[in-house]
CSV table of C-alpha atoms in Angstrom, one decimal:
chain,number,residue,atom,x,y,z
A,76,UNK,CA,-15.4,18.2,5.3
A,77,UNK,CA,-12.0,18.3,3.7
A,78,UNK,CA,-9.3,16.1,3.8
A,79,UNK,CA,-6.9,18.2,6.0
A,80,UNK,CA,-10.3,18.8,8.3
A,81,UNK,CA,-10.5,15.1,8.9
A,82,UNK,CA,-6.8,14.7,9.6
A,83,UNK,CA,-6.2,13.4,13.7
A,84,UNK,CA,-3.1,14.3,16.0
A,85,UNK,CA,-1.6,11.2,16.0
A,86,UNK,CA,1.9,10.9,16.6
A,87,UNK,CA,4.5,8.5,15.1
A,88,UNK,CA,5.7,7.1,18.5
A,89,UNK,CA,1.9,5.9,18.8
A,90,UNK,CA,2.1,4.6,15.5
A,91,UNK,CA,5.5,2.8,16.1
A,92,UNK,CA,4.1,1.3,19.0
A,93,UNK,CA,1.0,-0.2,17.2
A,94,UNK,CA,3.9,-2.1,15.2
A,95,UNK,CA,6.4,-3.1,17.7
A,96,UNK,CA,2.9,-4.6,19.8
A,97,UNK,CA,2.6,-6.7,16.3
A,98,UNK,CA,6.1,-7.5,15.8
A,99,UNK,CA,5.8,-8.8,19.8
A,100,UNK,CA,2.6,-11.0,18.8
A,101,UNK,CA,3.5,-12.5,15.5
A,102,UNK,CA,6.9,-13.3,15.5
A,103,UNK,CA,6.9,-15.5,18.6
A,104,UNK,CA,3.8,-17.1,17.1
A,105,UNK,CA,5.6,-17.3,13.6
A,106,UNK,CA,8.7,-19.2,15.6
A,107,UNK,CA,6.4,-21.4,17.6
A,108,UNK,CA,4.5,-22.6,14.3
A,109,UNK,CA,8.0,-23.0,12.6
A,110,UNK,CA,9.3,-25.2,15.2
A,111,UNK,CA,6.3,-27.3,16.4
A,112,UNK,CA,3.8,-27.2,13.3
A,113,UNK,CA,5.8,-27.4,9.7
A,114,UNK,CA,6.4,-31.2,8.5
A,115,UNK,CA,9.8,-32.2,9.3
A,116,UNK,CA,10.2,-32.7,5.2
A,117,UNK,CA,11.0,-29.4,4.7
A,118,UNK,CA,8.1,-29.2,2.5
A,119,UNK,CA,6.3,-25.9,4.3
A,120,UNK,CA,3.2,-27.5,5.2
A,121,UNK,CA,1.3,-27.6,8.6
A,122,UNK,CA,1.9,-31.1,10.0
A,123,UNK,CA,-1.7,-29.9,11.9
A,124,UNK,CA,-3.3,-26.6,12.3
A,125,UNK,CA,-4.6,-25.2,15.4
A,126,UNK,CA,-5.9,-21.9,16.7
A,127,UNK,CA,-2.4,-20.3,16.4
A,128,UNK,CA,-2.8,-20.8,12.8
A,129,UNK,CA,-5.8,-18.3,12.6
A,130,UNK,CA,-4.6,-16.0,15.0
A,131,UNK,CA,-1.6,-15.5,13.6
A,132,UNK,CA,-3.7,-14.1,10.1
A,133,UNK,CA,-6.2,-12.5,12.1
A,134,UNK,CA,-3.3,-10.4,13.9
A,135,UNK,CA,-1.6,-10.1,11.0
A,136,UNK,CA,-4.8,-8.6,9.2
A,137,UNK,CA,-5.9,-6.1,12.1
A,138,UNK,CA,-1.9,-5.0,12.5
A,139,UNK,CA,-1.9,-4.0,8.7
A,140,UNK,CA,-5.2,-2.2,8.8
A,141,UNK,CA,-4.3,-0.8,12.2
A,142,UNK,CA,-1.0,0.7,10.6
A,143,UNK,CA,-2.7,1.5,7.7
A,144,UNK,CA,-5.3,3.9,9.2
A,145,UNK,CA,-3.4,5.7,11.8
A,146,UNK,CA,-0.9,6.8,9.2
A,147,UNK,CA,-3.7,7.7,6.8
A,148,UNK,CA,-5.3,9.6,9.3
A,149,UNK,CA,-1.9,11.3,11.0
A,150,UNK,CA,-1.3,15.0,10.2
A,151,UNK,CA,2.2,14.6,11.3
A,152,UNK,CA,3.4,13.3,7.8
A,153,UNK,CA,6.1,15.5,5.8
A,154,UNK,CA,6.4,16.9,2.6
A,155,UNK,CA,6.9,14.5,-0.1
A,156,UNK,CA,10.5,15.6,-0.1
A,157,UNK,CA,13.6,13.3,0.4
A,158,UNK,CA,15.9,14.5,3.9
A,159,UNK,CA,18.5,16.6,3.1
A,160,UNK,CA,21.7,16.8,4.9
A,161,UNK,CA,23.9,14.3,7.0
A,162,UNK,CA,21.8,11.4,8.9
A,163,UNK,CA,23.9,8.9,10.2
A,164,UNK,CA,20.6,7.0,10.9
A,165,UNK,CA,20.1,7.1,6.8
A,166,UNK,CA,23.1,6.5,6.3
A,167,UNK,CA,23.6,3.3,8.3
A,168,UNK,CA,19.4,1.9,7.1
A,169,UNK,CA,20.7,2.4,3.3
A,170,UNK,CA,24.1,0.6,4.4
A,171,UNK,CA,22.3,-2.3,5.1
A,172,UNK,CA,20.2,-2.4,2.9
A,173,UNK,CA,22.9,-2.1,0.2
A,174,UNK,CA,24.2,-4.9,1.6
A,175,UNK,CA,21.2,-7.0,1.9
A,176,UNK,CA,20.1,-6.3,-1.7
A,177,UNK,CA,24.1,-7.9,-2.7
A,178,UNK,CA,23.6,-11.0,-0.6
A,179,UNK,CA,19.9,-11.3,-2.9
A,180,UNK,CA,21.8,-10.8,-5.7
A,181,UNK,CA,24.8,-13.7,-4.7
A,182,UNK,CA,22.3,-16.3,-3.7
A,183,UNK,CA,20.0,-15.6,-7.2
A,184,UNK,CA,22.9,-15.8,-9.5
A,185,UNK,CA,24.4,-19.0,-8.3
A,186,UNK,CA,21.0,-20.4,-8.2
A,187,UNK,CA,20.8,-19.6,-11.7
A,188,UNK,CA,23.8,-20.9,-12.4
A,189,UNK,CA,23.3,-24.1,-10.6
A,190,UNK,CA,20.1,-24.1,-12.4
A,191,UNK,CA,21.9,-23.9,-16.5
A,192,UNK,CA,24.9,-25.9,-15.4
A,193,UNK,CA,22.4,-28.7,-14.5
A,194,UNK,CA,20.2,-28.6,-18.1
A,195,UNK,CA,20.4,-31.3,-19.6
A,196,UNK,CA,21.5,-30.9,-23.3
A,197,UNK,CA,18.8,-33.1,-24.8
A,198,UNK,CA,16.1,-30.6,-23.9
A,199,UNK,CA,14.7,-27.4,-24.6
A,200,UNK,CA,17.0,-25.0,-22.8
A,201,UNK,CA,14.1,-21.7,-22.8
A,202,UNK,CA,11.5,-23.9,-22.6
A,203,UNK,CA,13.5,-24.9,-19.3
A,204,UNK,CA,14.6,-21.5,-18.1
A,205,UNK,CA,10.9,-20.2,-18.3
A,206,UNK,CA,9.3,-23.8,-16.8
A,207,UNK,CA,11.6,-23.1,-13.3
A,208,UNK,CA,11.5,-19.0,-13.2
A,209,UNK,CA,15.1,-18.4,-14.2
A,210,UNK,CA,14.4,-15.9,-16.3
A,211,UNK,CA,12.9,-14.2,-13.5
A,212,UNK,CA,15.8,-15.2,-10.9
A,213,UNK,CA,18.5,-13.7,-13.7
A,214,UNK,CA,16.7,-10.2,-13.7
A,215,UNK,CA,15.8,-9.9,-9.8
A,216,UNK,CA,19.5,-10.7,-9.6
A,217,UNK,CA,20.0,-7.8,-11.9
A,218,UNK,CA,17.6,-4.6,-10.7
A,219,UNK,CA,19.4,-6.2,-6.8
A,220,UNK,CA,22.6,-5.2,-8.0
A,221,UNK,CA,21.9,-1.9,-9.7
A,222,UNK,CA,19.8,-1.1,-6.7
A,223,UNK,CA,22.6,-2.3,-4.1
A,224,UNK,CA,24.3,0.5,-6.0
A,225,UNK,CA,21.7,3.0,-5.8
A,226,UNK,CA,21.4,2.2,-2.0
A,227,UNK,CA,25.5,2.8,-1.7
A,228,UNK,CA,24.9,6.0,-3.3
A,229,UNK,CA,22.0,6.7,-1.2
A,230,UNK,CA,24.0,6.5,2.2
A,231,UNK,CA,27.2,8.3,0.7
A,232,UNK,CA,25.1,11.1,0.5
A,233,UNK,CA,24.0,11.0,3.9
A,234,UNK,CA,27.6,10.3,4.8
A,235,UNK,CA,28.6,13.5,3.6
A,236,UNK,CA,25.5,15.7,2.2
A,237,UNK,CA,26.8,16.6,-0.9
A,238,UNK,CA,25.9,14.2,-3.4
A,239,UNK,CA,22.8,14.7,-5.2
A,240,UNK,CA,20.8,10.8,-5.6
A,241,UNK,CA,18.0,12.8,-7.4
A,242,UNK,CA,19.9,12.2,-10.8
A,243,UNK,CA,19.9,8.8,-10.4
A,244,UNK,CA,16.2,8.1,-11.9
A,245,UNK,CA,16.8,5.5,-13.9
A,246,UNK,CA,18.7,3.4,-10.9
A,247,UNK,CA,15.6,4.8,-8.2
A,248,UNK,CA,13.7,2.4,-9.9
A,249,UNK,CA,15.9,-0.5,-9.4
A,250,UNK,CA,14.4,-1.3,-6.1
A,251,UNK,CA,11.2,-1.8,-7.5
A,252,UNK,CA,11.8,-4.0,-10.6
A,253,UNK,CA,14.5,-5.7,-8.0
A,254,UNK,CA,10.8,-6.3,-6.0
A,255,UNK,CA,8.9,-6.5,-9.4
A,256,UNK,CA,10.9,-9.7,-10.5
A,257,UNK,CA,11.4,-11.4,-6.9
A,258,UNK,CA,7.6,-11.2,-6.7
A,259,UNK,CA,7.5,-13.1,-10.1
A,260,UNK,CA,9.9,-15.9,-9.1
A,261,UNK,CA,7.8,-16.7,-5.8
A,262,UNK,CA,4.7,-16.7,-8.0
A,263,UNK,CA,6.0,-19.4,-9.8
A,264,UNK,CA,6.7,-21.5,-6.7
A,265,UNK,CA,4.7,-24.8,-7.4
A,266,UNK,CA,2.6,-25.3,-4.1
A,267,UNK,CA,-0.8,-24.6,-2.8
A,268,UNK,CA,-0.9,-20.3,-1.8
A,269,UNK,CA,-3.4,-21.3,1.6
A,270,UNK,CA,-1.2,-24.2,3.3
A,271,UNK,CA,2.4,-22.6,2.8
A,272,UNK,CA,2.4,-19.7,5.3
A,273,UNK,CA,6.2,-18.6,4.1
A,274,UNK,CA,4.8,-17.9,0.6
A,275,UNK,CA,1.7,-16.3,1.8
A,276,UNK,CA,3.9,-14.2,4.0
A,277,UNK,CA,6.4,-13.2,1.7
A,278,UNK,CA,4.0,-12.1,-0.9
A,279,UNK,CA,2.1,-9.7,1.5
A,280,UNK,CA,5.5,-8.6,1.9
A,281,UNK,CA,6.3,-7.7,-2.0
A,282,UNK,CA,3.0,-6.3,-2.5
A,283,UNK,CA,3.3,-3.8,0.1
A,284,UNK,CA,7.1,-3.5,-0.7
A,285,UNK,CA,6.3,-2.5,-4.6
A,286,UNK,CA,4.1,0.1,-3.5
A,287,UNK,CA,6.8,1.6,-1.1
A,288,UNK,CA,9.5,1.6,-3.6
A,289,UNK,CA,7.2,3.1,-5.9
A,290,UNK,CA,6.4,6.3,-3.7
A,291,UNK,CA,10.0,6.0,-2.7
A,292,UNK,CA,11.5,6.0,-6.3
A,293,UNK,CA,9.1,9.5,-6.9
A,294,UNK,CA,10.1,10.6,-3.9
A,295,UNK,CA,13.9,10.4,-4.5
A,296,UNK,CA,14.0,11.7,-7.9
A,297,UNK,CA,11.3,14.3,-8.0
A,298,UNK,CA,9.6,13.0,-10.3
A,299,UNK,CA,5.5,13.3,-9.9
A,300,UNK,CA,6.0,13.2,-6.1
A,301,UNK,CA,3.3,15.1,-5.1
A,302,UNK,CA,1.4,13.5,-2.3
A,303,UNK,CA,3.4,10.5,-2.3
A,304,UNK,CA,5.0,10.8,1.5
A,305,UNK,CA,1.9,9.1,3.3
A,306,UNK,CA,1.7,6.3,0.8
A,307,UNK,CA,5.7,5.8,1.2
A,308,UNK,CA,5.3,5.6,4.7
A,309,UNK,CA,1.9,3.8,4.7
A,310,UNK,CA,2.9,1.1,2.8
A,311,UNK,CA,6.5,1.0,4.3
A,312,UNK,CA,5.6,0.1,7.6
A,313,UNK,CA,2.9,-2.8,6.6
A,314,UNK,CA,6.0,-4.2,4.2
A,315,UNK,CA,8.5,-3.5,7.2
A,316,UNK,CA,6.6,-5.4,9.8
A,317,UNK,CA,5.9,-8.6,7.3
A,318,UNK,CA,9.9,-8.3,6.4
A,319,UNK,CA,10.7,-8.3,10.1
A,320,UNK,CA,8.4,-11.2,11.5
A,321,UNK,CA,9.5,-13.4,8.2
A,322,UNK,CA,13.1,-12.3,8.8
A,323,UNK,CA,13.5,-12.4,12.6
A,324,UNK,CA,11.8,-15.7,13.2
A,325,UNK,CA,13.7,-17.2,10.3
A,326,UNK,CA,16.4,-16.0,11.6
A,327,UNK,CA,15.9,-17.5,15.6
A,328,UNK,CA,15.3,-21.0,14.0
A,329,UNK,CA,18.4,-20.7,12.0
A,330,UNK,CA,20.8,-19.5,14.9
A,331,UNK,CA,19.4,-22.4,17.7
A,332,UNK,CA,20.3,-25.2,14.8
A,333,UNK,CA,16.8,-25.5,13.9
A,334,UNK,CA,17.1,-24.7,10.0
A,335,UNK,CA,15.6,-27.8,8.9
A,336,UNK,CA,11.8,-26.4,9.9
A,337,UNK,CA,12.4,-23.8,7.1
A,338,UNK,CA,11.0,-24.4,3.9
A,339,UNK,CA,13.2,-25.9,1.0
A,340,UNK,CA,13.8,-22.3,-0.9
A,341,UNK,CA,12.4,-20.6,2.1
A,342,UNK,CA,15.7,-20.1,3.9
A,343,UNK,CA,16.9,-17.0,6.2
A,344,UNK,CA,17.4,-14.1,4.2
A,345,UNK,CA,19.7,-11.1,5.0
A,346,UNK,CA,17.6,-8.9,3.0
A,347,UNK,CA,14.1,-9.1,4.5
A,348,UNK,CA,15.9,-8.0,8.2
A,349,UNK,CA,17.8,-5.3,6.2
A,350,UNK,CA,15.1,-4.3,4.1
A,351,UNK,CA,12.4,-4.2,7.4
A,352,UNK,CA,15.1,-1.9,9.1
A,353,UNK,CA,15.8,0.4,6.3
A,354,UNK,CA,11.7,0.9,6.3
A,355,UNK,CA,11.3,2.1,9.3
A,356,UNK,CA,14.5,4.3,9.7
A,357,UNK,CA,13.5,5.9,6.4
A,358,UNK,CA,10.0,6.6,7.8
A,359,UNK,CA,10.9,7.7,11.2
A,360,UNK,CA,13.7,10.0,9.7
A,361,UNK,CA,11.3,11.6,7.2
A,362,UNK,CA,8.7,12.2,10.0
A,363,UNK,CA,11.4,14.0,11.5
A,364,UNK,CA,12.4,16.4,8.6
A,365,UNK,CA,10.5,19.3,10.0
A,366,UNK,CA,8.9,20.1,6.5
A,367,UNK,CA,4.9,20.7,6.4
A,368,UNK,CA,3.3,18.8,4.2
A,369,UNK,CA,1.7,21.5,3.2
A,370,UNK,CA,4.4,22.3,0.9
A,371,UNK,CA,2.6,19.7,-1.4
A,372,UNK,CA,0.0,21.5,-2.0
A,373,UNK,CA,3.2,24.2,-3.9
A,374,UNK,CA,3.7,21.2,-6.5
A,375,UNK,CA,2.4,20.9,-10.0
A,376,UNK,CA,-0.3,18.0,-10.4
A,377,UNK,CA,1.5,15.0,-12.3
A,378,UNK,CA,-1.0,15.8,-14.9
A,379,UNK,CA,-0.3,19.4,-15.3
A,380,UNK,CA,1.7,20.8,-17.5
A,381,UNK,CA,3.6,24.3,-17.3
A,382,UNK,CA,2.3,26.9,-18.7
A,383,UNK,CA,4.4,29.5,-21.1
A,384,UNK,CA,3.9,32.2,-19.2
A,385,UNK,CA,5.5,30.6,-15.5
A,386,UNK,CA,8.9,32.5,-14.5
A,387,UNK,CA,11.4,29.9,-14.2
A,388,UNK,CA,12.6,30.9,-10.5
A,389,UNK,CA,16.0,29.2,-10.6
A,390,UNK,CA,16.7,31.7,-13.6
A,391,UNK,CA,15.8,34.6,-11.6
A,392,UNK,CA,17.9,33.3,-8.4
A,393,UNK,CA,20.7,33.0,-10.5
């Protein structure tokens, strides 16, 4: 049987109703364990674990396999082909997001520069930079603000249609090495992976957001695209519903005075709620975009390579 042959009729409104049933599970059991389980130090830990604890991973697992399979198995997903045209829903997803990625980019550079203003001149100042993840900070601080600019070119397209964001290759990549380098920092957090359920969180976030930005960055520039739609919208929605339960219940805690059950370096980010929203507008509006996906099928293999003899059609149409 082939691939298309083994394709269902599942529709997208199912499929966003499979995560809005997980963002209504986890995030009021994320909130809960925020306010009645983390130490009072700030230190991230359970002060005790009880069956909220595993359910909250079991859901979490059977959500993210559940949206992973009904999107693999959908034949409702588009070409791999960016929407063309006005969208004002684009346009307000990559607004956001633009400015999400800027208030990244504020809070890492004046942690770095808290962090150098603070060396202490009697020691090795790379030896220092490396041993606290600066050098990882300085650059996700970087790609943010190269891809909050990528992003602001991304909705003034959609504000207007006219631009073309395909040229941008080099600054479609941003959001990935912006992802790439934010993963890196959190790696070097010094504290155990299976008791901190922020960090555990927030790297199944970045894991599934580097693969998105990856099919998204190909997507955008047409560049090897081919076939790369389901796995943009696959691995968008997993990374969209971690980014949303880590940044809505942060957020709740935050706005009824409880910040102080956060995490020290854990606190509410602007950017996970922006970067959760732009996921799923991006994904809704390409499901939308009327093109088959069949349309793929019309695109050269990334490993091909031209031959001699093809016509160049935008000669002839000119």
């Amino acid at each position: 049987m082939s691939s298309k042959s083994s394709k269902k009729n599942i529709s997208f409104k199912a499929i966003y109703a499979v995560l809005g049933v997980a963002l209504a599970c986890l995030i009021p059991i994320r909130i809960y364990q925020l306010v009645c389980l983390n130490e009072r130090d700030s230190s991230g830990f359970f002060a005790r674990i009880n069956a909220s604890v595993y359910v909250f991973y079991a859901l979490a697992v059977v959500f993210a396999l559940a949206l992973f399979i009904l999107v693999t198995l959908t034949n409702r997903v588009t070409a791999s082909k960016s929407v063309r045209g006005k969208s004002k829903s684009l346009l307000i997803g990559s607004a956001l997001l633009a400015l999400g990625l800027a208030y990244d980019t504020g809070i890492c550079l004046g942690s770095f520069i808290k962090s150098v203003t603070s060396y202490g001149a009697g020691s090795n100042v790379m030896a220092y930079l490396f041993s606290n993840g600066m050098f990882a900070l300085f650059f996700e601080a970087l790609f943010g603000l190269c891809a909050s600019i990528y992003f602001i070119l991304f909705a003034l397209y959609y504000n207007d249609g006219k631009e073309n964001f395909s040229d941008y290759k080099f600054l479609a990549l941003t959001p990935l090495f912006w992802a790439m380098f934010k993963t890196v920092y959190r790696f070097m957090t010094k504290i155990s992976f299976t008791v901190l359920a922020d960090l555990m969180l927030e790297l199944g976030m970045l894991i599934f957001m580097m693969l998105f930005f990856m099919s998204f960055a190909r997507i955008s520039s047409q560049v090897c695209q081919k076939y790369e739609m389901r796995k943009a919208m696959r691995y968008g929605l997993i990374a969209a519903m971690f980014a949303l339960v880590i940044g809505i219940s942060r957020l709740a805690v935050t706005v009824c005075g409880l910040s102080s059950t956060l995490p020290t370096g854990f606190p509410f980010s602007l950017t996970d709620l922006t970067f959760g929203i732009f996921a799923v507008i991006y994904v809704a509006a390409c499901s939308k975009s009327g093109r088959s996906a069949s349309e793929d099928d019309l695109l050269a293999d990334n490993n091909e390579k031209p031959s001699k003899d093809t016509v160049d059609e935008d000669f002839l149409n000119n």
